[in-house]
Short mmCIF file of C-alpha atoms and ligand atoms in Angstrom, two decimals:
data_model
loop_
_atom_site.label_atom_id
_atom_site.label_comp_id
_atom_site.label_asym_id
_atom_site.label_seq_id
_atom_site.Cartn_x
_atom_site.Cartn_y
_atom_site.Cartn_z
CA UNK A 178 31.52 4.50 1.26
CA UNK A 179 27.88 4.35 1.93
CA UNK A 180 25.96 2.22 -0.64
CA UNK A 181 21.97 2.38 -2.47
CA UNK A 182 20.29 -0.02 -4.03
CA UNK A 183 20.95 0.77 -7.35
CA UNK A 184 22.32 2.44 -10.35
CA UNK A 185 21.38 4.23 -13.35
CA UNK A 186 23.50 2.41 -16.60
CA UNK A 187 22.93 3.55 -19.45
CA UNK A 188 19.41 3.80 -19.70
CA UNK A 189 18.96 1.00 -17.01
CA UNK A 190 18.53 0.74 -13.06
CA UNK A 191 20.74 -2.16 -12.09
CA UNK A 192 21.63 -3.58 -8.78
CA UNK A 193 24.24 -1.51 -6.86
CA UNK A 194 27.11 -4.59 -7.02
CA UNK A 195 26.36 -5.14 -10.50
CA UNK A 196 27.09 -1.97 -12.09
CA UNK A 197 30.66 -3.30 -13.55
CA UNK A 198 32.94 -2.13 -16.36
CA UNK A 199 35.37 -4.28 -18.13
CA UNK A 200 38.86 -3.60 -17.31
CA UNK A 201 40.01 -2.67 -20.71
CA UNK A 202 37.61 0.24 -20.78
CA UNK A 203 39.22 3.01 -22.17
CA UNK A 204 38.49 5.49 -19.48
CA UNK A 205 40.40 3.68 -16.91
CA UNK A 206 43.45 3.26 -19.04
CA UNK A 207 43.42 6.97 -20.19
CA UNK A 208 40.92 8.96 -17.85
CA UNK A 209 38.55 9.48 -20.81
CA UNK A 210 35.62 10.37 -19.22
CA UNK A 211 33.77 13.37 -17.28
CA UNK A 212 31.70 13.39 -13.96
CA UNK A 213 29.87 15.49 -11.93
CA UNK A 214 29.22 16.01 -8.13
CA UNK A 215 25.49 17.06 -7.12
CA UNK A 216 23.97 17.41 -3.90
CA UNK A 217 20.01 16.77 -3.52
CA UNK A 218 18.56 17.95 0.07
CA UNK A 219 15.26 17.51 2.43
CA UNK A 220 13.65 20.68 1.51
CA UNK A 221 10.22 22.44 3.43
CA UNK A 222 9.13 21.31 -0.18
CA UNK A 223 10.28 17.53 -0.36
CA UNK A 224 13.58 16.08 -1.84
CA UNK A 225 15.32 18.53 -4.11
CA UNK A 226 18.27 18.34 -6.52
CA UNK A 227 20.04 21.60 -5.84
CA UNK A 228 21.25 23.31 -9.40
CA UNK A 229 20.69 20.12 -11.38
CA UNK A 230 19.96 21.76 -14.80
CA UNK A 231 23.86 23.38 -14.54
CA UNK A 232 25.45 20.23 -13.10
CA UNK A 233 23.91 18.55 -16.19
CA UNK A 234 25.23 21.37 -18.79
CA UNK A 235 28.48 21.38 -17.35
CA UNK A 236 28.28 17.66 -17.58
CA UNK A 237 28.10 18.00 -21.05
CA UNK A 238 30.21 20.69 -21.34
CA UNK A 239 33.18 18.80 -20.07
CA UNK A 240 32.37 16.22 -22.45
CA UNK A 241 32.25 18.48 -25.71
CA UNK A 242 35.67 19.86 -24.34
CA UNK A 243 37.11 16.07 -25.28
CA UNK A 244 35.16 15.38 -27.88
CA UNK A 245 33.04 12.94 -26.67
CA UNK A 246 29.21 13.45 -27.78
CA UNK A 247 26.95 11.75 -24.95
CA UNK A 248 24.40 9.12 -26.27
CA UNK A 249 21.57 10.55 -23.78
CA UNK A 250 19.97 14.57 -24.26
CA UNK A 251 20.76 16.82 -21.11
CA UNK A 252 16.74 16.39 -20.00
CA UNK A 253 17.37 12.00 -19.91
CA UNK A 254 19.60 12.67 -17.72
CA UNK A 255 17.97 15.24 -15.73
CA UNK A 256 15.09 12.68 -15.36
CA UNK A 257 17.69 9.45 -14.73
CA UNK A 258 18.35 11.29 -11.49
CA UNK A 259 14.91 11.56 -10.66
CA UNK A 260 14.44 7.91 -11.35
CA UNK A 261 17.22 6.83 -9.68
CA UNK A 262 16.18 8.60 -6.79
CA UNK A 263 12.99 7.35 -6.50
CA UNK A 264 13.75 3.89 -6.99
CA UNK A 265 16.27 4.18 -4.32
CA UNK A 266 13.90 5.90 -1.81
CA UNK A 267 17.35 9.01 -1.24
CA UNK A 268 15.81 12.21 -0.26
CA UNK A 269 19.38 13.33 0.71
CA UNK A 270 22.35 12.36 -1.19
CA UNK A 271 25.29 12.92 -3.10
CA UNK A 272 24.99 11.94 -6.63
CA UNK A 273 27.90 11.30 -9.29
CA UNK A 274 26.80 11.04 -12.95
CA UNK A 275 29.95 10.20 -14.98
CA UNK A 276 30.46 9.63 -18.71
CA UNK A 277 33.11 7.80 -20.13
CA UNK A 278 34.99 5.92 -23.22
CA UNK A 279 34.21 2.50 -22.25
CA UNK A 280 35.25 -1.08 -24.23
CA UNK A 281 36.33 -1.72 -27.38
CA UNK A 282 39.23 0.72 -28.66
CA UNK A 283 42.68 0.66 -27.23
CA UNK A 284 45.07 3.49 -28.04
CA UNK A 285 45.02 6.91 -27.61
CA UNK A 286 42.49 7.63 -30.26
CA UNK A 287 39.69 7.06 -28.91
CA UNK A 288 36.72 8.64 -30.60
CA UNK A 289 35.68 5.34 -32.18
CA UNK A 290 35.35 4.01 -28.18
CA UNK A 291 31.70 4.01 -27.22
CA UNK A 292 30.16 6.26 -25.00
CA UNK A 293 29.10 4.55 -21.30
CA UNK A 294 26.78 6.74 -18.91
CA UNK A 295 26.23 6.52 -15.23
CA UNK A 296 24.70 8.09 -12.46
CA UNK A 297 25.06 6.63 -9.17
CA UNK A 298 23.56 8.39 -5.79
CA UNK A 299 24.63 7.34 -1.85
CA UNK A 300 24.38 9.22 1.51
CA UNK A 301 27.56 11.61 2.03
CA UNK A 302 28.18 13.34 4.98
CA UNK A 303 30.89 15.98 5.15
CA UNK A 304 33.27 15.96 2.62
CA UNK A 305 36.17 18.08 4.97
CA UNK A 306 35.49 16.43 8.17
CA UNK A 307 32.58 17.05 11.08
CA UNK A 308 34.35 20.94 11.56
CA UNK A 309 34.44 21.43 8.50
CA UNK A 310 31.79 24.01 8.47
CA UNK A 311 31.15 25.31 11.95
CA UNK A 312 35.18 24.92 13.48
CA UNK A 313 37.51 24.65 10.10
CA UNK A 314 39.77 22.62 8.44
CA UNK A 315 43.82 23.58 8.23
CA UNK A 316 44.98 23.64 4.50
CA UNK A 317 48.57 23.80 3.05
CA UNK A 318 49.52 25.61 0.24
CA UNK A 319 50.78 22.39 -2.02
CA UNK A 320 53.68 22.07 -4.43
CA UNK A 321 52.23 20.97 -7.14
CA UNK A 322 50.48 23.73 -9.40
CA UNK A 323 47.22 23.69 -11.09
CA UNK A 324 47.56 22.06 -14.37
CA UNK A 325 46.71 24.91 -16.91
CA UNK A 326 45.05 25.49 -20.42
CA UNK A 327 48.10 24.64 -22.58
CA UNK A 328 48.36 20.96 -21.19
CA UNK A 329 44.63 20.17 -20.18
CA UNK A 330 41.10 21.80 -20.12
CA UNK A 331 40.92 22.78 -16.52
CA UNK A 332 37.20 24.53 -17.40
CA UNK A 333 36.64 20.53 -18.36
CA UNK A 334 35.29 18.63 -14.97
CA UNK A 335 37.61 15.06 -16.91
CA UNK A 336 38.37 12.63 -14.65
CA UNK A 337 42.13 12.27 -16.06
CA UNK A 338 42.63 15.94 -14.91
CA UNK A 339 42.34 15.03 -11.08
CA UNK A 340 45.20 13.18 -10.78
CA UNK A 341 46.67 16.92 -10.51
CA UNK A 342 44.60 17.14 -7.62
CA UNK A 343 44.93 13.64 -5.81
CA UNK A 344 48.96 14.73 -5.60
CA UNK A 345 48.03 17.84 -4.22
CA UNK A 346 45.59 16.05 -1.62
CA UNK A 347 48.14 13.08 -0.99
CA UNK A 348 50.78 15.75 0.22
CA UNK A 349 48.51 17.81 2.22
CA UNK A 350 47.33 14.99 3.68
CA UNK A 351 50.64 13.25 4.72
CA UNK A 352 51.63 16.58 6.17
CA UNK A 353 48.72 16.70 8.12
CA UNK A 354 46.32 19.13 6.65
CA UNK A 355 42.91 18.50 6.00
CA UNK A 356 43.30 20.09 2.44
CA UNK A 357 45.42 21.34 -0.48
CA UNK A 358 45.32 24.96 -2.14
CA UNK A 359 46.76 24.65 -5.15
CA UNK A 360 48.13 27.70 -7.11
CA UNK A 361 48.21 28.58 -10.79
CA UNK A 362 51.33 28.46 -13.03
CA UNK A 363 51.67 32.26 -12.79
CA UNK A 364 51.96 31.39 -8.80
CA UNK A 365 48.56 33.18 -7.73
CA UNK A 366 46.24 30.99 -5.69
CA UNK A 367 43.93 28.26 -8.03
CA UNK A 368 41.62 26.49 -6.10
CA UNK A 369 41.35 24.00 -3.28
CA UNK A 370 41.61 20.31 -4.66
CA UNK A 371 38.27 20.01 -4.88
CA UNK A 372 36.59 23.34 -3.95
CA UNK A 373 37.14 26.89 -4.84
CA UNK A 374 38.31 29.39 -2.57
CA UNK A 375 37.47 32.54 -1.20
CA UNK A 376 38.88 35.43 1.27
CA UNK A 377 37.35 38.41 3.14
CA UNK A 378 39.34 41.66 4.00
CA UNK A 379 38.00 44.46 5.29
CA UNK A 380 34.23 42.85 4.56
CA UNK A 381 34.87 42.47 0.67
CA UNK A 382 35.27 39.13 -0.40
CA UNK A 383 37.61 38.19 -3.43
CA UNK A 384 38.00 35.15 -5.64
CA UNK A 385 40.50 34.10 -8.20
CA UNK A 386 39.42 35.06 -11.63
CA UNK A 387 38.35 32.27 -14.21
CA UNK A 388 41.10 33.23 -16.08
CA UNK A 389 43.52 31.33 -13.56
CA UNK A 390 42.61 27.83 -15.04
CA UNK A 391 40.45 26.86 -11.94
CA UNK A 392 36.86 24.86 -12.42
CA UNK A 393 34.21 27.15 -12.36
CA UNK A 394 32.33 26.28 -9.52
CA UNK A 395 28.79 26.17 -9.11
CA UNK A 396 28.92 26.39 -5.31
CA UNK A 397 31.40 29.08 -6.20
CA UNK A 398 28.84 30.83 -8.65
CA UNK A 399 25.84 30.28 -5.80
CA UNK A 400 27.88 31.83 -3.22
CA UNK A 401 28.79 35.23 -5.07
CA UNK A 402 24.80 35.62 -5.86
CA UNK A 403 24.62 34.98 -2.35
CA UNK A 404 26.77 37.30 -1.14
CA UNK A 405 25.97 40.32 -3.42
CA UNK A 406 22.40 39.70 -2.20
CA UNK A 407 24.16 40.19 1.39
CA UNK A 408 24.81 43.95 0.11
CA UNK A 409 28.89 42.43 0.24
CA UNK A 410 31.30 43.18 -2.83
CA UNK A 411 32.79 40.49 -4.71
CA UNK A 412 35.87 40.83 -6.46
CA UNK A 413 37.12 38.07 -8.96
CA UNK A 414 40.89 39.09 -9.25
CA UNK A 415 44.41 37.27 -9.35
CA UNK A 416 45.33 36.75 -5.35
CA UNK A 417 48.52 36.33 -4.21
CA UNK A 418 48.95 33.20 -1.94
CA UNK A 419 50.31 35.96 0.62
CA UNK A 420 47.75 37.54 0.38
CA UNK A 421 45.72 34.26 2.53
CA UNK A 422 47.97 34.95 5.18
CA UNK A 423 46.83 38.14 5.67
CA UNK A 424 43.17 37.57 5.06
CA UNK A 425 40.33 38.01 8.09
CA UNK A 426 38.54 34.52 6.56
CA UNK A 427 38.92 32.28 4.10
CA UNK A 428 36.86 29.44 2.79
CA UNK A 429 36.24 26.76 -0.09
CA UNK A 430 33.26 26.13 -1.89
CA UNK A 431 31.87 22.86 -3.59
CA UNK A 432 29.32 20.37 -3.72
CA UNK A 433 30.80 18.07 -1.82
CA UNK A 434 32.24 20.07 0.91
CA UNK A 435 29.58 23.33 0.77
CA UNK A 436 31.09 26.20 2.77
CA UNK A 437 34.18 25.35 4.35
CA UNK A 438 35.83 27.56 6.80
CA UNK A 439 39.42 27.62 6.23
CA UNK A 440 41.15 28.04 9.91
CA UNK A 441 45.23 27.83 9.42
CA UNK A 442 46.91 28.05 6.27
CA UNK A 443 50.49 26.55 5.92
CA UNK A 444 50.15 26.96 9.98
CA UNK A 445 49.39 30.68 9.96
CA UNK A 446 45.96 31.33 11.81
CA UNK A 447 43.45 32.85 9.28
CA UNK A 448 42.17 35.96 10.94
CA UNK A 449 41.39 34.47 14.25
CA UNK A 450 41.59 31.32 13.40
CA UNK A 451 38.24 30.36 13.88
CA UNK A 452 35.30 30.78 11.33
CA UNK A 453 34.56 34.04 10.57
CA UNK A 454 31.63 36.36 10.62
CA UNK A 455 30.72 36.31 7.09
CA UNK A 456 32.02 32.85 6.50
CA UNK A 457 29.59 31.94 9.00
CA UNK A 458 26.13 34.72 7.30
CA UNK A 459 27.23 32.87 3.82
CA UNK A 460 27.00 29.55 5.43
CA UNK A 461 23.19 30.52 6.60
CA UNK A 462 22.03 31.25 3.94
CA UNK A 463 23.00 28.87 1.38
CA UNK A 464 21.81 26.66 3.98
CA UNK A 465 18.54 28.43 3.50
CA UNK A 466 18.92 28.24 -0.38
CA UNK A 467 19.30 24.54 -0.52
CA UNK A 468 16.94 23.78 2.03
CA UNK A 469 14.38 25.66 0.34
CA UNK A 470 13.42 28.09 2.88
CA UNK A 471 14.84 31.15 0.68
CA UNK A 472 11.99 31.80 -2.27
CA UNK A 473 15.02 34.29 -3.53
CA UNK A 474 17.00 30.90 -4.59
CA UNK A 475 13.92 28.61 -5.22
CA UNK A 476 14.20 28.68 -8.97
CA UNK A 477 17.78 26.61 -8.06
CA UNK A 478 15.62 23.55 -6.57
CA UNK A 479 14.73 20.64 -9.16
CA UNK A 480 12.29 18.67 -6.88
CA UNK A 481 12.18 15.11 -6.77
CA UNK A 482 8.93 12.95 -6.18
CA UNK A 483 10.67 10.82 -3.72
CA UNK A 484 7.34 9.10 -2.20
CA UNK A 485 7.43 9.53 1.85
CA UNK A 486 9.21 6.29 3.87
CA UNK A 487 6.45 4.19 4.72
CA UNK A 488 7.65 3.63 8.53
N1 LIG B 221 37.24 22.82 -8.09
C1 LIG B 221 37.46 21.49 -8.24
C2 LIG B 221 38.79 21.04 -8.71
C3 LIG B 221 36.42 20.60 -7.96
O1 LIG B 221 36.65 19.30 -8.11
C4 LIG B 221 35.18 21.08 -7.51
C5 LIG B 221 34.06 20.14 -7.19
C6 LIG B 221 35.00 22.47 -7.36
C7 LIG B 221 36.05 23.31 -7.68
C8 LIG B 221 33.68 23.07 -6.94
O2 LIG B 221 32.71 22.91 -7.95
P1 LIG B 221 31.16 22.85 -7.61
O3 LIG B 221 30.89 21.53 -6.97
O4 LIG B 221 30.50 23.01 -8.92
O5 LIG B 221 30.87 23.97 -6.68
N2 LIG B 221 34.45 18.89 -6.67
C9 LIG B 221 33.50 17.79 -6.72
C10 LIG B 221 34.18 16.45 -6.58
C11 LIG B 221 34.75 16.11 -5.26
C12 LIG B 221 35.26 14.70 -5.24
O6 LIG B 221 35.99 14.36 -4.29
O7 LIG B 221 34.93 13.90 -6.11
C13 LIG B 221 32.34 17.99 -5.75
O8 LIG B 221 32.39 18.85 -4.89
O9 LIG B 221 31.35 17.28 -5.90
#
């Protein structure tokens, strides 16, 4: 991965290599901790944080879901990022705040544990690959289901909860896909492992329902203003995973991998197998949206004062 100079620990900036955790921090033993993934972007207006203010309530959203109050209020956070930042001289970046149960309690009780916060921030490119956007990846429907509300808190962003996703990625990957779609226990189609998905027929786009047990996006959420600014319908339904075989486009939404067109599925060609039209109008203009040049979506920028690079 690409590095930064520093950090945000709990309250401090430290030096990138020396923001450690002991190893018998309860988070890595039991996954007892929540992140987030945020994107900020070069904007016409300077550096900007795209959505911050709901990365940061979900953040602790997730958290209240385990019972695990954070030691910082939503707006310390909100300005940590800043900070960190600015201190780092990023204008574009990926930025991971995660909260976890860190030293001093073993066992599975761990509400006496202590509370660590960090926020880290480094340059990442695309998350699905260089073709991601303009060409497409290939998925693979995976065997493993989405774990569901009576064994975890899939509304919960927890980092214990992805190791249902890192077996879904693992064997998409050795098969040779670029990515996993994972379906629900009912059998209808979840989410991608780390994206939400999407598919147009006839020029209405649909989306599995929140009821499924999938994250609710925020890329997922941006893209359904989007597209009902676009004049298109958006229907949030239970889809069968047939029903991607027949679609004219698919794509996944996240942070990390914005608007990916989705090319082949479990080697059927989606539509015709290239990137679709309205894959390809949504694409624009979230574009726009994060890059500021779209006053409809300017209330979603949280500008950073990122001072210009000196050379
Ligand atoms: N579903 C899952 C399971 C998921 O992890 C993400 C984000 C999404 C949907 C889309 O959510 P949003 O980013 O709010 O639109 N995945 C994050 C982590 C990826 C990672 O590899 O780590 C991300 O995109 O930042």
């Amino acid at each position: 991965m690409e590095q930064a100079d520093l950090i945000w620990h709990n309250g401090e900036l430290v030096a990138w290599e020396d923001a450690k955790v002991h190893v018998l921090s309860h988070g890595l033993h039991y996954g007892t901790g929540v992140f987030e993934g945020v994107r900020a972007y070069e904007t016409a207006t300077g550096p900007a944080i795209f959505r911050h203010q709901d990365h940061v309530a979900r953040l602790f959203r997730s958290a209240d879901l385990y019972y695990m109050p954070l030691p910082f209020t939503p707006e310390e956070l909100r300005q940590a990022a800043h900070d960190l930042l600015i201190a780092n001289g990023l204008r574009e970046c990926y930025i991971r705040p995660i909260a976890f149960r860190g030293y001093g309690v073993m066992g599975l009780f761990p509400l006496e544990a202590p509370v660590d916060v960090s926020i880290a921030a480094w340059p990442w490119g695309a998350y699905l690959g260089e073709d991601s956007k303009a060409i497409g990846i290939r998925a693979k429907v995976a065997s493993w289901r989405r774990m569901n509300g009576d064994s975890f808190i899939p509304e919960s962003k927890a980092c214990g909860q992805y190791l249902n996703s890192i077996l879904a990625k693992i064997e998409a990957h050795k098969a040779g896909y670029e990515e996993a779609i994972l379906l629900d226990q009912r059998g209808f189609v979840g989410e991608g492992s780390g994206e939400n998905i999407f598919l147009v027929k006839h020029g209405v786009i649909h989306t599995p329902s929140l009821s499924g047990g999938i994250l609710e996006g925020i890329t997922r959420n941006s893209v359904m203003r989007i597209a009902r600014d676009l004049g298109l319908d958006v229907v949030e339904r239970d889809i069968a995973r047939t029903e991607l075989y027949a679609a004219d486009e698919v794509f996944v939404t996240g942070t990390a991998a914005e608007i990916a067109a989705v090319r082949e599925i479990d080697d059927h060609p989606v539509g015709e197998g290239v990137r679709g039209p309205v894959t390809a109008e949504l694409q624009r203009v979230y574009e726009d949206a994060i890059r500021g040049r779209d006053p409809r979506y300017a209330e979603w920028l949280d500008h950073v004062a990122v001072p210009a690079p000196t050379v």
